[in-house]
Backbone as numpy.savetxt, mean C-alpha at the origin, in Angstrom:
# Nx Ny Nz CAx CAy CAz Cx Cy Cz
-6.31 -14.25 7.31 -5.43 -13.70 8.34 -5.80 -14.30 9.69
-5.14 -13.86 10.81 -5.08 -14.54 12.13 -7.16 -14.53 12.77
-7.79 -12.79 12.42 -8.91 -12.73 12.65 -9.84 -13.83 11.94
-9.44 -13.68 10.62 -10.51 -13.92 9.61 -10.12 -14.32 8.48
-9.77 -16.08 8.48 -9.28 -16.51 7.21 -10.44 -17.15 6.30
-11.32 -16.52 5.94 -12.42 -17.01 5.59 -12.82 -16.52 3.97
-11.97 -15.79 3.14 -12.13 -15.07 1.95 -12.86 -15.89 1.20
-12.82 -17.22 0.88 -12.88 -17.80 0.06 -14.61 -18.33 0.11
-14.99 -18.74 1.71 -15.81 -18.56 1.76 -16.86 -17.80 2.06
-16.37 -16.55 2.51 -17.08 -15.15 2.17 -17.33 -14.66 0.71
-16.93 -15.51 -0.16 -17.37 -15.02 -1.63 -18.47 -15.66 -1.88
-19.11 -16.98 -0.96 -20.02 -17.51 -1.43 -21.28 -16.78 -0.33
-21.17 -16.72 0.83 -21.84 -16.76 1.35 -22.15 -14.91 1.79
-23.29 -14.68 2.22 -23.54 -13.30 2.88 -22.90 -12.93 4.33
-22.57 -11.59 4.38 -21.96 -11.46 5.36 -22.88 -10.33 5.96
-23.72 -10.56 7.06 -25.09 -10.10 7.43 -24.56 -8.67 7.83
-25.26 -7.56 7.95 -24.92 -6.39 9.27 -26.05 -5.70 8.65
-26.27 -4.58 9.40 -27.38 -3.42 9.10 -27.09 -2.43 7.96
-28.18 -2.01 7.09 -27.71 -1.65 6.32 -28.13 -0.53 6.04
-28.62 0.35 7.38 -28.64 1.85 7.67 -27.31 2.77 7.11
-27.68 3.69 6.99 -26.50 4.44 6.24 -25.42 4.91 7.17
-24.18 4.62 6.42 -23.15 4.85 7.32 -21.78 6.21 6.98
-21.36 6.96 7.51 -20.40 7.87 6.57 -19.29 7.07 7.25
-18.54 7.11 6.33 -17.08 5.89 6.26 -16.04 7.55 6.29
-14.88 8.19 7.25 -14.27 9.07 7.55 -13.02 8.13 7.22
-12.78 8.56 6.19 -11.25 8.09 5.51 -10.09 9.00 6.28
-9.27 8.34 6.89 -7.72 9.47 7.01 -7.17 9.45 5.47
-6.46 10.29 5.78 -5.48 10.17 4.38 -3.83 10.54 4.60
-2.88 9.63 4.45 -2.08 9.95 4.94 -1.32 11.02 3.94
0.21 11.80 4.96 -0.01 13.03 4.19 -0.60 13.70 3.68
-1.99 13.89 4.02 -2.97 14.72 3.07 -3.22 14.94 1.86
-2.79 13.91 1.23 -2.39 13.33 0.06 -3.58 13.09 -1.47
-4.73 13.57 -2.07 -5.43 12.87 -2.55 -5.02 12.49 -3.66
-4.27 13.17 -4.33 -3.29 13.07 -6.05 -2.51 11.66 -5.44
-1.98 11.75 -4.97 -0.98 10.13 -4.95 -1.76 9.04 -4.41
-3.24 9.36 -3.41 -3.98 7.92 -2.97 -5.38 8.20 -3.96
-5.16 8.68 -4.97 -6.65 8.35 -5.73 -7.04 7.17 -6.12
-6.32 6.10 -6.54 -6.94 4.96 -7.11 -7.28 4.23 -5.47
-6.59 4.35 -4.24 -6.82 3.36 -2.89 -8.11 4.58 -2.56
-8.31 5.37 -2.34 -9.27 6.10 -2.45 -10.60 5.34 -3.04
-10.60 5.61 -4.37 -11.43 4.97 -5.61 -12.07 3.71 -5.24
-11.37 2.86 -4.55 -11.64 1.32 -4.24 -12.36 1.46 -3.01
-11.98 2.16 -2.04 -12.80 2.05 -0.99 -14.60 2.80 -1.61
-14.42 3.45 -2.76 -15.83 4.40 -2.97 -16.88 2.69 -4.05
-15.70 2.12 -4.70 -16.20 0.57 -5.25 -16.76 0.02 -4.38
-15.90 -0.29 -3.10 -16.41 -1.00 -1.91 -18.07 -0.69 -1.45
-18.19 0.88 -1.32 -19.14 0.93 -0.92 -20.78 0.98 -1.94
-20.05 1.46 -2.78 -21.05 1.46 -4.36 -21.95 -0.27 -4.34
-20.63 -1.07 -4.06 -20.99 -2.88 -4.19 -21.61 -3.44 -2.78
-21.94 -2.43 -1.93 -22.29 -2.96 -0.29 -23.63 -2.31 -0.34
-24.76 -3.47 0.51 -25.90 -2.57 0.67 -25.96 -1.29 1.27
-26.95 -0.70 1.61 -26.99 0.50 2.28 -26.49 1.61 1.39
-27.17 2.66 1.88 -26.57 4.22 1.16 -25.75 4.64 1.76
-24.28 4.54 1.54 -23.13 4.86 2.77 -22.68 6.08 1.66
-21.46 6.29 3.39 -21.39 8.38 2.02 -20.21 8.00 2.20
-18.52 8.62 1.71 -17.32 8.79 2.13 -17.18 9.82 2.07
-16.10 10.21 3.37 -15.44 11.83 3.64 -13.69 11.27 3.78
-13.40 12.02 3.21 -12.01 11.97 3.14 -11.78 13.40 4.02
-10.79 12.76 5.20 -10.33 13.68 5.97 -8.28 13.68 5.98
-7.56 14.45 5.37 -6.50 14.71 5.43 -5.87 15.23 6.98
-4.51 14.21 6.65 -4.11 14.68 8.21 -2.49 14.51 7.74
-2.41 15.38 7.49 -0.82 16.18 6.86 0.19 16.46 8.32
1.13 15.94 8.80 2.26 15.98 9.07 2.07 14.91 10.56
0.99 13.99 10.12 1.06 13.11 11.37 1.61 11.69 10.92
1.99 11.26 11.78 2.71 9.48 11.21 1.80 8.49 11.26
2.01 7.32 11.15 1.08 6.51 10.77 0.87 5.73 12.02
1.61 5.65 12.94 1.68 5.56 14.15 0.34 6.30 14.67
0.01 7.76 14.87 -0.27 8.36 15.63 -1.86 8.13 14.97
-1.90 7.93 13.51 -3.40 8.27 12.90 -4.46 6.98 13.62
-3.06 5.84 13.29 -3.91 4.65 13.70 -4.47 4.59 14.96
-3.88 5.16 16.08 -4.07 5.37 17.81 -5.39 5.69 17.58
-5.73 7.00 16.82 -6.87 8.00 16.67 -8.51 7.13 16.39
-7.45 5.70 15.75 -9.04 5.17 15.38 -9.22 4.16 16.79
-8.81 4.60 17.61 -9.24 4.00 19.26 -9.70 4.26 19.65
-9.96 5.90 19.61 -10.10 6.71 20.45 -11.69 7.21 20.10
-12.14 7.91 21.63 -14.08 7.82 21.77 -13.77 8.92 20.14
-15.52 9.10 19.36 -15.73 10.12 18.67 -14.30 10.51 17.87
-13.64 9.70 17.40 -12.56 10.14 16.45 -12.96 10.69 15.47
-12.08 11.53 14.72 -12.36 12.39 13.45 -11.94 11.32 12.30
-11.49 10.35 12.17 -11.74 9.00 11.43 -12.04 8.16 11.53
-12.81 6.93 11.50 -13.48 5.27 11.27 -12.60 4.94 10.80
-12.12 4.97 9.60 -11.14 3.50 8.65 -9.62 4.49 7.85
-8.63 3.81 7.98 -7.77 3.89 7.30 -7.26 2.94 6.73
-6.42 3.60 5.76 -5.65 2.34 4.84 -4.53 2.21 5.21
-3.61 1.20 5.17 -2.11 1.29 5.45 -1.46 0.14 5.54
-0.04 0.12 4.92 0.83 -1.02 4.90 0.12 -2.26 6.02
0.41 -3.35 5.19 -0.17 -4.52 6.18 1.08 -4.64 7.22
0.97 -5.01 8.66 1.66 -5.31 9.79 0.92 -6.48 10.63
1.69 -6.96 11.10 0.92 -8.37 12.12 0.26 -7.43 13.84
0.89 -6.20 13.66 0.69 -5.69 14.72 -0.80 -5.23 14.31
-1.15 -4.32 13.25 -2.20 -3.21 13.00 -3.01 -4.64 12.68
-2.91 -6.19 12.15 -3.53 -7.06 12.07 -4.55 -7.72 13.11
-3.37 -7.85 13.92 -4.12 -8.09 15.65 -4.87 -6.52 16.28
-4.35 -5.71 16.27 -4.90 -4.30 16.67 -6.10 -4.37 16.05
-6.54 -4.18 15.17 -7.74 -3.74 14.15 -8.35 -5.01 13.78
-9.55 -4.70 13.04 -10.13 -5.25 12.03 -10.01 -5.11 10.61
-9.10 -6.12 10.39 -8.45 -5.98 8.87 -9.43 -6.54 7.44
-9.52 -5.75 6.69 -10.72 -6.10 5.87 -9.66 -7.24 4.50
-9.65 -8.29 4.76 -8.47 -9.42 3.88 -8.62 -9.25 2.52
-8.80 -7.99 2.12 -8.18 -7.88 0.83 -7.65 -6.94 0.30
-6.38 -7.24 -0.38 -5.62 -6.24 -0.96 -5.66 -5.32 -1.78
-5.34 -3.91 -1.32 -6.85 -2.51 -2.08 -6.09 -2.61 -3.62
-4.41 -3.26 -3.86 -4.02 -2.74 -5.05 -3.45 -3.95 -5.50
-3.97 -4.81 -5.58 -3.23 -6.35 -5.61 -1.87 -6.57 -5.59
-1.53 -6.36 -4.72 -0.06 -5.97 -4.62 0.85 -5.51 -5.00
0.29 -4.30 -5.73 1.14 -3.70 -6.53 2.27 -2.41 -5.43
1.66 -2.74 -4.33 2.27 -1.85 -3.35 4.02 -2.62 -2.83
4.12 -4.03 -3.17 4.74 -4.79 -2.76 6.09 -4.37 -3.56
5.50 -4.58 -5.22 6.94 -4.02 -6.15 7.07 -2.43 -6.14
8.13 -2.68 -5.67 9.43 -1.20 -5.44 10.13 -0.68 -5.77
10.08 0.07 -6.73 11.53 1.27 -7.64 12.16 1.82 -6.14
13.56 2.23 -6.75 14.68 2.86 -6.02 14.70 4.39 -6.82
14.44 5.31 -5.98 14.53 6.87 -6.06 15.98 6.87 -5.98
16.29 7.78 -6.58 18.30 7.99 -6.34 18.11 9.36 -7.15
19.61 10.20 -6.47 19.89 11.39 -7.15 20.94 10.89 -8.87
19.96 11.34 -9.69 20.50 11.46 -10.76 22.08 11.34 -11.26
22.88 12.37 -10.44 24.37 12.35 -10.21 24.84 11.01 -10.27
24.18 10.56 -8.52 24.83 8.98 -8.37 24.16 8.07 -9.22
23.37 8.04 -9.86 23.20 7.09 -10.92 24.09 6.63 -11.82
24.98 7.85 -12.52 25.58 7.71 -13.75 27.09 7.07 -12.92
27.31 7.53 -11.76 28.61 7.24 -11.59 28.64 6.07 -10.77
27.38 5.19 -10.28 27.37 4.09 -10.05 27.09 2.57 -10.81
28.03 1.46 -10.32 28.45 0.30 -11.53 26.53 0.00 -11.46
25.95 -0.97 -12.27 24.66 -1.32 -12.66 24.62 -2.14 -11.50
22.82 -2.53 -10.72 22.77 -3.15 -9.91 22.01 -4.54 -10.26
22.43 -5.91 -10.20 21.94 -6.72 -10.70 20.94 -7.95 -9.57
20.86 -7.68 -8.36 20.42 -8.59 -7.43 20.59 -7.79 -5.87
20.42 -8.68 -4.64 20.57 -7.83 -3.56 21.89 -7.94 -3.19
22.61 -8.94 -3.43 24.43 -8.70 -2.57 24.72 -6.96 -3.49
24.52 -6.71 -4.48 24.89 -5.40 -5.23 24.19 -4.23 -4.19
23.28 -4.68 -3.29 22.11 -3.77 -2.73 22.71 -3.57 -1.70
23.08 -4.49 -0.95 23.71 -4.24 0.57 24.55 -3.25 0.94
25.73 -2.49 0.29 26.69 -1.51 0.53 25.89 -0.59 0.84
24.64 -0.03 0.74 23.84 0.62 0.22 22.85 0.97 1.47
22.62 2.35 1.50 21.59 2.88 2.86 20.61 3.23 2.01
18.82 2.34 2.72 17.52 2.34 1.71 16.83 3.62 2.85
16.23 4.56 2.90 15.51 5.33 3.28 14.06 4.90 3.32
13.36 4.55 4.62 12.35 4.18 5.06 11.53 4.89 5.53
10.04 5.01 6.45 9.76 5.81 6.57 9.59 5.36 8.78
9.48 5.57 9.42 9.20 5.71 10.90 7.94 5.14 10.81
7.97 3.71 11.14 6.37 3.14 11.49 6.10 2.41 10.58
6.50 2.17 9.35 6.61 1.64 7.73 6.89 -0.15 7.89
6.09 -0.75 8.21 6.29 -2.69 8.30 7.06 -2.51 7.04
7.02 -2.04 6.09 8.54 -2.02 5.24 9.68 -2.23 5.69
9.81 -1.35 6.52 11.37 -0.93 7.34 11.91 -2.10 7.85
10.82 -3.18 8.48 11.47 -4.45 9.21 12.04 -5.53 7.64
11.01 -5.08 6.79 11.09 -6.41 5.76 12.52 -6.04 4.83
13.04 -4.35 4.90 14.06 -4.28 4.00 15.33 -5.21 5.05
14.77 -4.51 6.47 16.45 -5.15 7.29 16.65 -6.39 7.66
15.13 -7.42 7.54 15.29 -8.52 7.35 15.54 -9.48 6.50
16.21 -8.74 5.96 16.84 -9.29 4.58 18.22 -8.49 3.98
18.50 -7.91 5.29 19.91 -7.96 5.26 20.63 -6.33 4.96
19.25 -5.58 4.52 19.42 -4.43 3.97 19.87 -3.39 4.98
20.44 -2.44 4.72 20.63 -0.84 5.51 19.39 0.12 5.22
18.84 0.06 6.54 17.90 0.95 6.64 18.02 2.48 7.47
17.72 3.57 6.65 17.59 4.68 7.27 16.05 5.17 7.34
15.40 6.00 8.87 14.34 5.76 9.07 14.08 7.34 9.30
13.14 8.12 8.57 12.80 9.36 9.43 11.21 9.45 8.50
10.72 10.65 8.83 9.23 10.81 8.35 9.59 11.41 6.83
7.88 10.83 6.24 7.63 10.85 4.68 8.63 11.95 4.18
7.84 13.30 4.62 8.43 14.58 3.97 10.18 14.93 4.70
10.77 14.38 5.18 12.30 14.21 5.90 12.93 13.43 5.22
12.93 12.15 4.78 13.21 11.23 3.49 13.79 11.81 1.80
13.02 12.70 1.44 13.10 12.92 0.57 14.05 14.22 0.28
14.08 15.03 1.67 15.61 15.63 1.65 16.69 15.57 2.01
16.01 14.01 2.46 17.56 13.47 3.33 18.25 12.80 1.59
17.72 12.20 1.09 17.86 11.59 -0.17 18.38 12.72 -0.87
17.95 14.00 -1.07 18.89 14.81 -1.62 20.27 15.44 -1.25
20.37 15.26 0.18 21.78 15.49 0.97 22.22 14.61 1.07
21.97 13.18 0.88 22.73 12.63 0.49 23.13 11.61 1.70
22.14 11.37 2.82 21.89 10.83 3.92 21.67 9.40 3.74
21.14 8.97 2.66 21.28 7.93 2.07 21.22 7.58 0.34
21.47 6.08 0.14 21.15 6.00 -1.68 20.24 6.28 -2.37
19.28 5.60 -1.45 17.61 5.08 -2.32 16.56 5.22 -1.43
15.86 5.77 -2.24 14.91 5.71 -1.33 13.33 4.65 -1.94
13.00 3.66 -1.14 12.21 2.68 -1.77 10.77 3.07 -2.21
9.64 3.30 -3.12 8.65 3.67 -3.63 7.49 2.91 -4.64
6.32 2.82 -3.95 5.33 1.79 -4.41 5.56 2.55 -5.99
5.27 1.90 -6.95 5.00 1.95 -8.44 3.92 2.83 -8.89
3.43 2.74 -8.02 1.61 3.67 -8.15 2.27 4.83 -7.55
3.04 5.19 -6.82 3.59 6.56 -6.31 4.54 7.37 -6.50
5.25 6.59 -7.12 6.76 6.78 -7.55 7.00 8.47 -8.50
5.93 7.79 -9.57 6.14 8.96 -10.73 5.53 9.90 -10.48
4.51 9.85 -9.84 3.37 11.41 -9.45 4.53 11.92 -7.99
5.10 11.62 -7.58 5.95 12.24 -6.42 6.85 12.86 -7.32
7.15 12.26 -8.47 8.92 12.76 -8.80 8.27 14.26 -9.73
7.23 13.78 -10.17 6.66 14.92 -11.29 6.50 16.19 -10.56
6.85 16.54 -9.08 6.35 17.57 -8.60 7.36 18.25 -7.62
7.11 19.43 -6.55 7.98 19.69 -5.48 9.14 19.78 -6.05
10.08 19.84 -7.76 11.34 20.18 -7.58 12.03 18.67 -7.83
11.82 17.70 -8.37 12.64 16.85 -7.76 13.31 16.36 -8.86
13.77 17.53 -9.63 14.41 16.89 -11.33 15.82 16.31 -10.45
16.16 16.26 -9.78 17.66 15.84 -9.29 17.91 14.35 -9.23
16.19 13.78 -9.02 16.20 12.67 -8.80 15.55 12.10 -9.74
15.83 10.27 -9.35 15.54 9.09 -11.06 14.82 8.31 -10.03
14.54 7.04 -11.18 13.93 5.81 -10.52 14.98 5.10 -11.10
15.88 4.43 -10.39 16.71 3.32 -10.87 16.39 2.43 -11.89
17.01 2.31 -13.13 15.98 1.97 -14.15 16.02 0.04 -14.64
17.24 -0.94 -13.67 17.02 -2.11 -14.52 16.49 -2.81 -13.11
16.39 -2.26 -11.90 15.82 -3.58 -10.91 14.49 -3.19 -10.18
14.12 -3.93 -10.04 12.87 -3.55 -8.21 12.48 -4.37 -7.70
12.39 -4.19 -6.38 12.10 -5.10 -5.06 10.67 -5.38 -4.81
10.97 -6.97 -4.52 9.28 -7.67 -4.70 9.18 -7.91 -3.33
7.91 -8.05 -2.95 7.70 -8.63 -1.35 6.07 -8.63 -1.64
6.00 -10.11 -1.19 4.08 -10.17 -0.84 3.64 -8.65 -0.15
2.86 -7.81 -0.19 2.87 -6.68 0.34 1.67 -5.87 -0.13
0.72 -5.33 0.75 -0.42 -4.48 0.43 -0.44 -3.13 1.43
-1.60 -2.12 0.53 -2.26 -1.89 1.41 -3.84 -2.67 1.68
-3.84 -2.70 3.26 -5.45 -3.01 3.61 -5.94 -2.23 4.75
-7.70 -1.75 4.71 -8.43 -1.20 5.60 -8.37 -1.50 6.70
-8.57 -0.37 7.60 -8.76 -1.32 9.08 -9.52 -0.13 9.61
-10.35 -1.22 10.48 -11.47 0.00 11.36 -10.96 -0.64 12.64
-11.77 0.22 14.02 -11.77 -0.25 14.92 -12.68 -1.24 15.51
-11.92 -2.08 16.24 -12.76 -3.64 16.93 -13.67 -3.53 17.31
-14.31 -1.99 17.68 -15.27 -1.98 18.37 -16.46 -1.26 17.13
-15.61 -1.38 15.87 -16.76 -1.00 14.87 -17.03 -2.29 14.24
-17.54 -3.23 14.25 -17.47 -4.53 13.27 -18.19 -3.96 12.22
-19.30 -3.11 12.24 -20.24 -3.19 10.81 -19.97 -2.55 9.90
-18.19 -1.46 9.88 -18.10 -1.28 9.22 -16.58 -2.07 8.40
-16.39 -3.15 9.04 -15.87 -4.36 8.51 -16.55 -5.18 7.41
-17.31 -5.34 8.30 -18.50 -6.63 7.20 -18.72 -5.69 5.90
-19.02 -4.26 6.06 -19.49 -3.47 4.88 -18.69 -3.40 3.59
-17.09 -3.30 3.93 -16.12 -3.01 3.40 -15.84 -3.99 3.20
-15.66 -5.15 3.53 -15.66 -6.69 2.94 -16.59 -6.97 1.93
-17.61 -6.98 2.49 -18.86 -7.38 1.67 -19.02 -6.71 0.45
-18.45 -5.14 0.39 -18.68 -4.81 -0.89 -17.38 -4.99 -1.60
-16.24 -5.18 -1.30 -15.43 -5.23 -2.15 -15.11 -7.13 -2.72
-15.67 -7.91 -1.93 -15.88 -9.37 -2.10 -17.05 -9.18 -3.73
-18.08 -8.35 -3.44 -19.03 -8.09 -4.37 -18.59 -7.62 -5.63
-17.63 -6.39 -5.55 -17.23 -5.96 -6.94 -15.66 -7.46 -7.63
-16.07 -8.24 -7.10 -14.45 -8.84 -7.29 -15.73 -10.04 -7.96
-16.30 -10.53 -7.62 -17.72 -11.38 -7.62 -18.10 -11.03 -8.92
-18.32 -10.12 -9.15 -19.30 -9.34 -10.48 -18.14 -8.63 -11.74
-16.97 -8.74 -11.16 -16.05 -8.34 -12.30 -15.25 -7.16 -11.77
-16.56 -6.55 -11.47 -15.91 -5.12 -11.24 -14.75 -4.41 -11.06
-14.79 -5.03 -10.18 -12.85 -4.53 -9.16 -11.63 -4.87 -10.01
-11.98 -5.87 -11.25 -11.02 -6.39 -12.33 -10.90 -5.09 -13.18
-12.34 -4.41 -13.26 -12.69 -3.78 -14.62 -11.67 -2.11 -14.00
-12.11 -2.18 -12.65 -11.36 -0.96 -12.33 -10.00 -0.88 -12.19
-9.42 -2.04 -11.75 -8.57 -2.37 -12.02 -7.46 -1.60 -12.98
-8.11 -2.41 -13.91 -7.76 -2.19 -15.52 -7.32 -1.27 -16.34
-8.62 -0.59 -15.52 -9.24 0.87 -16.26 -8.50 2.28 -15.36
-8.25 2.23 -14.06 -7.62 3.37 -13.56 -6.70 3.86 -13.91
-6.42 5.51 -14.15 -5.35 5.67 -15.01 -3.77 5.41 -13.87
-4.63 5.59 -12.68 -3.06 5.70 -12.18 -2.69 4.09 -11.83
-3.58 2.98 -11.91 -2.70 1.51 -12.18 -2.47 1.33 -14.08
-2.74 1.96 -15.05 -2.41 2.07 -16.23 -0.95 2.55 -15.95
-1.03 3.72 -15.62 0.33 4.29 -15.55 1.50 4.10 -15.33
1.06 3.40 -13.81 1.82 2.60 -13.33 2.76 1.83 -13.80
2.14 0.81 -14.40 2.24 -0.60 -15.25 3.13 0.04 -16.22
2.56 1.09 -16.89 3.27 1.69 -18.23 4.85 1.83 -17.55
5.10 3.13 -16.76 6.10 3.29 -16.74 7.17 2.66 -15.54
6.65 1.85 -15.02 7.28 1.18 -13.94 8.02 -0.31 -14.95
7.63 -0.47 -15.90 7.89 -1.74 -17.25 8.75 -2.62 -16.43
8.09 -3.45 -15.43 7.95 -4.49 -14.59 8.69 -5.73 -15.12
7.91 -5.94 -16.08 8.83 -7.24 -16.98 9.78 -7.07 -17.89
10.33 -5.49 -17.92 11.67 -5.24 -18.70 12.64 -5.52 -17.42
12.05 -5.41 -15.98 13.09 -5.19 -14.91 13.90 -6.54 -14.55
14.99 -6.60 -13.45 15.35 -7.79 -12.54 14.57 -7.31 -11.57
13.27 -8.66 -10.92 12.44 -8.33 -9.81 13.78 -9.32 -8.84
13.90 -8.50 -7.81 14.60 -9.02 -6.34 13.75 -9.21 -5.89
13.55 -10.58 -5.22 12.24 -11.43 -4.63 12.36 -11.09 -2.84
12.41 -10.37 -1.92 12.48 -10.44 -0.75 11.85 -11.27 0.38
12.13 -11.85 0.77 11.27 -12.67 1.85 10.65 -12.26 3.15
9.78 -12.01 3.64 8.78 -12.00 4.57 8.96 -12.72 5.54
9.13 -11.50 6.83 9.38 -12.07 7.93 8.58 -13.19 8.63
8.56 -14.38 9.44 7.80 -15.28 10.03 6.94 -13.90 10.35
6.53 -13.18 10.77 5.13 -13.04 11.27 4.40 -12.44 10.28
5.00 -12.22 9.19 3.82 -11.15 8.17 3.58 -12.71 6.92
4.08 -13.38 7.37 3.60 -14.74 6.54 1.83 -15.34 6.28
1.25 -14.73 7.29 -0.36 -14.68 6.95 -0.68 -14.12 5.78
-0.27 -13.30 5.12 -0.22 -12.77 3.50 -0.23 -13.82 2.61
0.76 -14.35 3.09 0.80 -15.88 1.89 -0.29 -16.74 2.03
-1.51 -16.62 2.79 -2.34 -17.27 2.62 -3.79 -16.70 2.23
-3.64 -15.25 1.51 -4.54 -14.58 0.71 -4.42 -15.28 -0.16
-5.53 -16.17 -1.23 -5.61 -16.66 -2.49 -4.77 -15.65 -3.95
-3.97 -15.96 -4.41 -3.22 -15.91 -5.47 -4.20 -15.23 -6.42
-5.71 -15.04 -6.69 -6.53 -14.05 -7.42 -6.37 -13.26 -6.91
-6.12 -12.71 -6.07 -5.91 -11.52 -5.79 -4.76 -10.44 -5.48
-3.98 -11.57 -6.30 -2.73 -11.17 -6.21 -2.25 -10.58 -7.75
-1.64 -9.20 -8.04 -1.05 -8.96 -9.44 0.07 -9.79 -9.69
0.42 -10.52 -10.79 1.24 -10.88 -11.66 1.46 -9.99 -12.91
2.98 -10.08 -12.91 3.29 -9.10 -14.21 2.99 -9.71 -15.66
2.14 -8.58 -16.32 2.50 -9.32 -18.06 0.71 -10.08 -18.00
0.41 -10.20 -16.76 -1.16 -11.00 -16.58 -2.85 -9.48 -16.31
-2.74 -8.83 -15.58 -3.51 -8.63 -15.31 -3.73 -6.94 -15.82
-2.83 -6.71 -16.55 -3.33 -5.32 -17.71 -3.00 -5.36 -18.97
């Protein structure tokens, strides 16, 4: 990335800092731990594979935007150090971005939420000109939001928990949803009304990644260093693999039964494309 394009040779070499113990204060967006357990999980890999005895606290912060959490990690004595969240060129330059992707991009491919009703009485969707008539439900602050309308799409924008009843009134079609989130959202809160559109989903280079503040570097190097380590030693493959909620995922999201719509990436989030391709999921390859 623009800070730190150095992955490749950060796998060979040590990446020095102190290795006094550190507590790593996770936000969590929506207060969420059932839907971020496996990005959760990886940051606890990270630190398991980094010297030092570091602790994690997961601190929930339920009805704030992603906007407001990130400010928080500016600020003196914050009640968080590191969050996770959609990659942006903005939170890139803002922060210290740790260059690797917590879910190998599995955050990138995207099912369409829709009310059940309009499913049956709408013709099949085969590509994006079929997509365009069509209002996608985003979230306020979401580097998503730029990449659906830069590419031509109708975007409607309000917060996480506002989305999902706007989608039932009918405020818009679809509403767009990482693969890892999709089915544990629908399984709960009521939401038999709604489907996952079942023959397409939307691709875009796309993660989540860590970010601390500039004025924390050591807990950059830490979170690098250990997750460079479990990727080094297997590990991060093995967990990978093994988590039930990227099993699940994979299972019922059936990726290579779908039409993937390839979306393109705006000129500035194009630093993505120069994360090495291991660390990137391919379908049909890596479970």
């Amino acid at each position: 990335m623009r800070h730190c394009r150095c992955l490749l040779t950060a796998l060979l070499l040590w990446i020095p800092f102190a290795t006094q113990a550190v507590e790593f204060r996770v936000g969590l967006l929506h207060g969420d731990a059932d839907i971020f357990d496996y990005e959760l999980s990886v940051v606890r890999l990270a630190l398991e594979h980094a010297p030092g005895d570091h602790t994690l606290r997961i601190v929930p912060l339920e009805g704030m935007t992603q906007q407001r959490i990130l400010t928080t990690l500016e600020t003196p004595n914050p009640r968080i150090n590191v969050f996770f969240s959609g990659y942006s060129p903005v939170r890139e330059d803002r922060f210290l971005q740790v260059d690797v992707p917590l879910t190998r991009g599995l955050l990138g491919y995207r099912l369409l939420v829709t009310p059940r009703k309009a499913l049956k009485e709408r013709a099949p969707l085969a590509d994006i000109k079929d997509l365009r008539p069509f209002r996608i439900g985003s979230g306020i602050g979401w580097p998503d939001t730029r990449i659906l309308s830069n590419n031509g799409l109708k975007v409607i924008t309000s917060t996480y928990d506002n989305l999902w009843r706007m989608l039932e009134y009918g405020r818009f079609e679809f509403f767009h949803r990482g693969i890892q989130e999709v089915f544990t959202e629908l399984a709960r809160d009521n939401r038999q009304l709604l489907t996952v559109e079942p023959r397409i989903a939307l691709v875009w280079r796309y993660d989540y990644f860590l970010y601390v503040s500039r004025e924390r570097s050591e807990l950059h190097d830490i979170l690098t260093t250990g997750l460079l380590n479990a990727y080094r030693s297997g590990a991060f493959m093995d967990h990978f693999r093994q988590h039930p909620t990227i099993q699940k995922a994979l299972r019922q999201a059936r990726l290579t039964d779908r039409t993937l719509i390839r979306l393109a990436l705006p000129d500035a989030f194009k630093s993505l494309n120069t994360i090495p391709d291991r660390f990137w999921h391919r379908p049909g390859e890596d479970g």
